[in-house]
């Protein structure tokens, strides 16, 4: 592989990210992209401490707290005491949050379905496999952080924000 090929790949990935952001903006949801990312992460992780969610999303706790406060006021996120530590709270996606996330996913899937109408199932499977491989390779090459809280190889990358 050449440096020019790598730069072309990076440019193409940046373009895909911009298109994804545009698609998310048109999704039938009241949440902004960042809020959907938080809902998606909570959906995958289940009830979790705010500090662990922030670590998973690779943001400061204050950023995660602000996003969670907005989602909580909208009724999409709830809190309850941590049964293992009564001083701490766990945040979780409410039923309303699940409906919001499901609606956004369905809207985005409809856009993808229309855009990829000419693709075969085999082509989609191959692309998905290659993107998963790329994500995994990039994860392995990323410097590790030794926090002990979460498996850093499964953080919420942009590729899987709505998975």
CSV table of C-alpha atoms in Angstrom, one decimal:
chain,number,residue,atom,x,y,z
A,1,UNK,CA,0.0,0.0,0.0
A,2,UNK,CA,1.1,3.5,-0.7
A,3,UNK,CA,0.8,6.7,1.3
A,4,UNK,CA,-1.5,8.1,-1.4
A,5,UNK,CA,-3.8,5.1,-1.1
A,6,UNK,CA,-4.0,5.6,2.7
A,7,UNK,CA,-4.7,9.3,2.2
A,8,UNK,CA,-7.5,8.4,-0.2
A,9,UNK,CA,-9.0,6.0,2.3
A,10,UNK,CA,-8.9,8.6,5.0
A,11,UNK,CA,-10.6,11.1,2.7
A,12,UNK,CA,-13.3,8.5,1.7
A,13,UNK,CA,-14.0,7.7,5.4
A,14,UNK,CA,-14.3,11.4,6.3
A,15,UNK,CA,-16.8,11.8,3.4
A,16,UNK,CA,-18.8,8.8,4.8
A,17,UNK,CA,-18.8,10.4,8.3
A,18,UNK,CA,-20.1,13.7,6.8
A,19,UNK,CA,-22.8,11.9,4.9
A,20,UNK,CA,-23.8,9.9,8.0
A,21,UNK,CA,-24.1,13.1,10.0
A,22,UNK,CA,-26.3,14.5,7.3
A,23,UNK,CA,-28.5,11.4,7.3
A,24,UNK,CA,-28.8,11.5,11.1
A,25,UNK,CA,-29.9,15.2,10.8
A,26,UNK,CA,-32.7,14.1,8.5
A,27,UNK,CA,-33.7,11.1,10.7
A,28,UNK,CA,-37.2,11.3,12.2
A,29,UNK,CA,-36.0,12.0,15.7
A,30,UNK,CA,-36.1,14.8,18.2
A,31,UNK,CA,-32.6,14.0,19.4
A,32,UNK,CA,-29.4,15.4,17.9
A,33,UNK,CA,-26.6,13.1,16.7
A,34,UNK,CA,-24.7,13.2,20.0
A,35,UNK,CA,-27.8,12.3,22.0
A,36,UNK,CA,-28.5,9.4,19.7
A,37,UNK,CA,-24.9,8.2,20.2
A,38,UNK,CA,-25.5,8.3,24.0
A,39,UNK,CA,-28.8,6.4,23.7
A,40,UNK,CA,-27.1,3.9,21.4
A,41,UNK,CA,-24.3,3.3,23.8
A,42,UNK,CA,-26.6,2.9,26.8
A,43,UNK,CA,-28.7,0.5,24.7
A,44,UNK,CA,-25.7,-1.7,24.1
A,45,UNK,CA,-24.2,-1.4,27.6
A,46,UNK,CA,-27.3,-1.4,29.8
A,47,UNK,CA,-27.4,0.4,33.1
A,48,UNK,CA,-24.0,2.0,33.8
A,49,UNK,CA,-22.3,4.7,35.9
A,50,UNK,CA,-21.9,8.1,34.2
A,51,UNK,CA,-18.1,7.9,34.6
A,52,UNK,CA,-18.0,4.6,32.8
A,53,UNK,CA,-20.3,5.8,30.0
A,54,UNK,CA,-18.0,8.9,29.6
A,55,UNK,CA,-15.0,6.6,29.4
A,56,UNK,CA,-16.7,4.3,26.8
A,57,UNK,CA,-17.7,7.3,24.7
A,58,UNK,CA,-14.2,8.9,25.1
A,59,UNK,CA,-15.6,12.2,26.5
A,60,UNK,CA,-15.2,14.1,29.7
A,61,UNK,CA,-17.6,13.2,32.5
A,62,UNK,CA,-19.0,16.8,32.3
A,63,UNK,CA,-19.9,16.3,28.6
A,64,UNK,CA,-21.6,13.0,29.3
A,65,UNK,CA,-23.5,14.5,32.3
A,66,UNK,CA,-24.8,17.4,30.2
A,67,UNK,CA,-26.0,15.0,27.4
A,68,UNK,CA,-27.6,12.7,30.0
A,69,UNK,CA,-29.3,15.7,31.7
A,70,UNK,CA,-30.9,16.7,28.4
A,71,UNK,CA,-31.9,13.1,27.6
A,72,UNK,CA,-33.3,12.7,31.2
A,73,UNK,CA,-35.4,15.8,30.9
A,74,UNK,CA,-36.8,14.5,27.6
A,75,UNK,CA,-37.7,11.2,29.4
A,76,UNK,CA,-35.3,9.1,27.3
A,77,UNK,CA,-32.9,8.3,30.1
A,78,UNK,CA,-33.5,7.3,33.8
A,79,UNK,CA,-31.4,6.8,36.9
A,80,UNK,CA,-31.5,4.4,39.8
A,81,UNK,CA,-29.2,3.7,42.7
A,82,UNK,CA,-26.4,1.2,42.0
A,83,UNK,CA,-27.3,-1.9,44.0
A,84,UNK,CA,-23.6,-2.6,44.6
A,85,UNK,CA,-22.9,0.9,45.8
A,86,UNK,CA,-25.8,2.9,47.2
A,87,UNK,CA,-23.9,6.2,46.9
A,88,UNK,CA,-23.7,5.8,43.1
A,89,UNK,CA,-26.3,6.0,40.4
A,90,UNK,CA,-26.7,4.0,37.2
A,91,UNK,CA,-28.2,5.6,34.0
A,92,UNK,CA,-30.3,3.6,31.6
A,93,UNK,CA,-32.5,4.0,28.5
A,94,UNK,CA,-36.2,4.3,29.3
A,95,UNK,CA,-38.9,2.8,27.1
A,96,UNK,CA,-39.4,6.3,25.5
A,97,UNK,CA,-35.7,6.4,24.8
A,98,UNK,CA,-35.8,2.9,23.2
A,99,UNK,CA,-38.7,4.1,21.0
A,100,UNK,CA,-36.8,7.2,20.0
A,101,UNK,CA,-33.7,5.2,19.1
A,102,UNK,CA,-35.7,2.6,17.2
A,103,UNK,CA,-37.3,5.4,15.2
A,104,UNK,CA,-34.0,7.0,14.3
A,105,UNK,CA,-32.6,3.6,13.3
A,106,UNK,CA,-35.6,2.8,11.1
A,107,UNK,CA,-35.3,6.2,9.5
A,108,UNK,CA,-31.6,5.9,8.8
A,109,UNK,CA,-32.1,2.3,7.5
A,110,UNK,CA,-34.8,3.6,5.1
A,111,UNK,CA,-32.3,6.1,3.7
A,112,UNK,CA,-29.7,3.4,3.3
A,113,UNK,CA,-32.1,1.1,1.7
A,114,UNK,CA,-33.0,3.7,-0.9
A,115,UNK,CA,-29.4,4.7,-1.5
A,116,UNK,CA,-28.1,1.2,-1.8
A,117,UNK,CA,-30.9,-0.2,-3.9
A,118,UNK,CA,-28.5,-1.3,-6.7
A,119,UNK,CA,-26.2,-3.2,-4.3
A,120,UNK,CA,-26.5,-7.0,-3.9
A,121,UNK,CA,-26.6,-8.7,-0.6
A,122,UNK,CA,-23.2,-10.1,-1.3
A,123,UNK,CA,-21.7,-6.6,-1.8
A,124,UNK,CA,-23.3,-5.3,1.4
A,125,UNK,CA,-21.9,-8.3,3.3
A,126,UNK,CA,-18.5,-7.8,1.9
A,127,UNK,CA,-18.5,-4.0,2.7
A,128,UNK,CA,-19.7,-4.7,6.2
A,129,UNK,CA,-17.0,-7.3,6.8
A,130,UNK,CA,-14.3,-5.0,5.4
A,131,UNK,CA,-15.5,-2.1,7.6
A,132,UNK,CA,-15.5,-4.4,10.7
A,133,UNK,CA,-12.0,-5.5,9.8
A,134,UNK,CA,-10.9,-1.9,9.4
A,135,UNK,CA,-12.5,-0.9,12.7
A,136,UNK,CA,-10.8,-3.8,14.5
A,137,UNK,CA,-7.4,-3.1,13.0
A,138,UNK,CA,-7.7,0.6,13.9
A,139,UNK,CA,-8.7,-0.4,17.4
A,140,UNK,CA,-5.7,-2.7,17.8
A,141,UNK,CA,-3.3,0.1,16.6
A,142,UNK,CA,-4.8,2.7,18.9
A,143,UNK,CA,-2.8,3.4,22.1
A,144,UNK,CA,-4.5,1.7,25.0
A,145,UNK,CA,-5.7,3.3,28.2
A,146,UNK,CA,-5.5,1.2,31.3
A,147,UNK,CA,-8.6,2.2,33.2
A,148,UNK,CA,-9.9,-1.2,34.3
A,149,UNK,CA,-13.5,-0.2,33.9
A,150,UNK,CA,-14.4,-1.1,30.4
A,151,UNK,CA,-13.0,-3.3,27.6
A,152,UNK,CA,-11.4,-0.5,25.5
A,153,UNK,CA,-11.5,-2.7,22.3
A,154,UNK,CA,-15.3,-2.4,22.2
A,155,UNK,CA,-15.8,1.4,22.5
A,156,UNK,CA,-18.5,3.2,20.5
A,157,UNK,CA,-16.9,4.1,17.2
A,158,UNK,CA,-18.7,6.1,14.6
A,159,UNK,CA,-19.0,3.0,12.5
A,160,UNK,CA,-21.3,1.4,15.1
A,161,UNK,CA,-23.0,4.4,16.6
A,162,UNK,CA,-26.5,3.1,15.8
A,163,UNK,CA,-25.8,-0.6,16.1
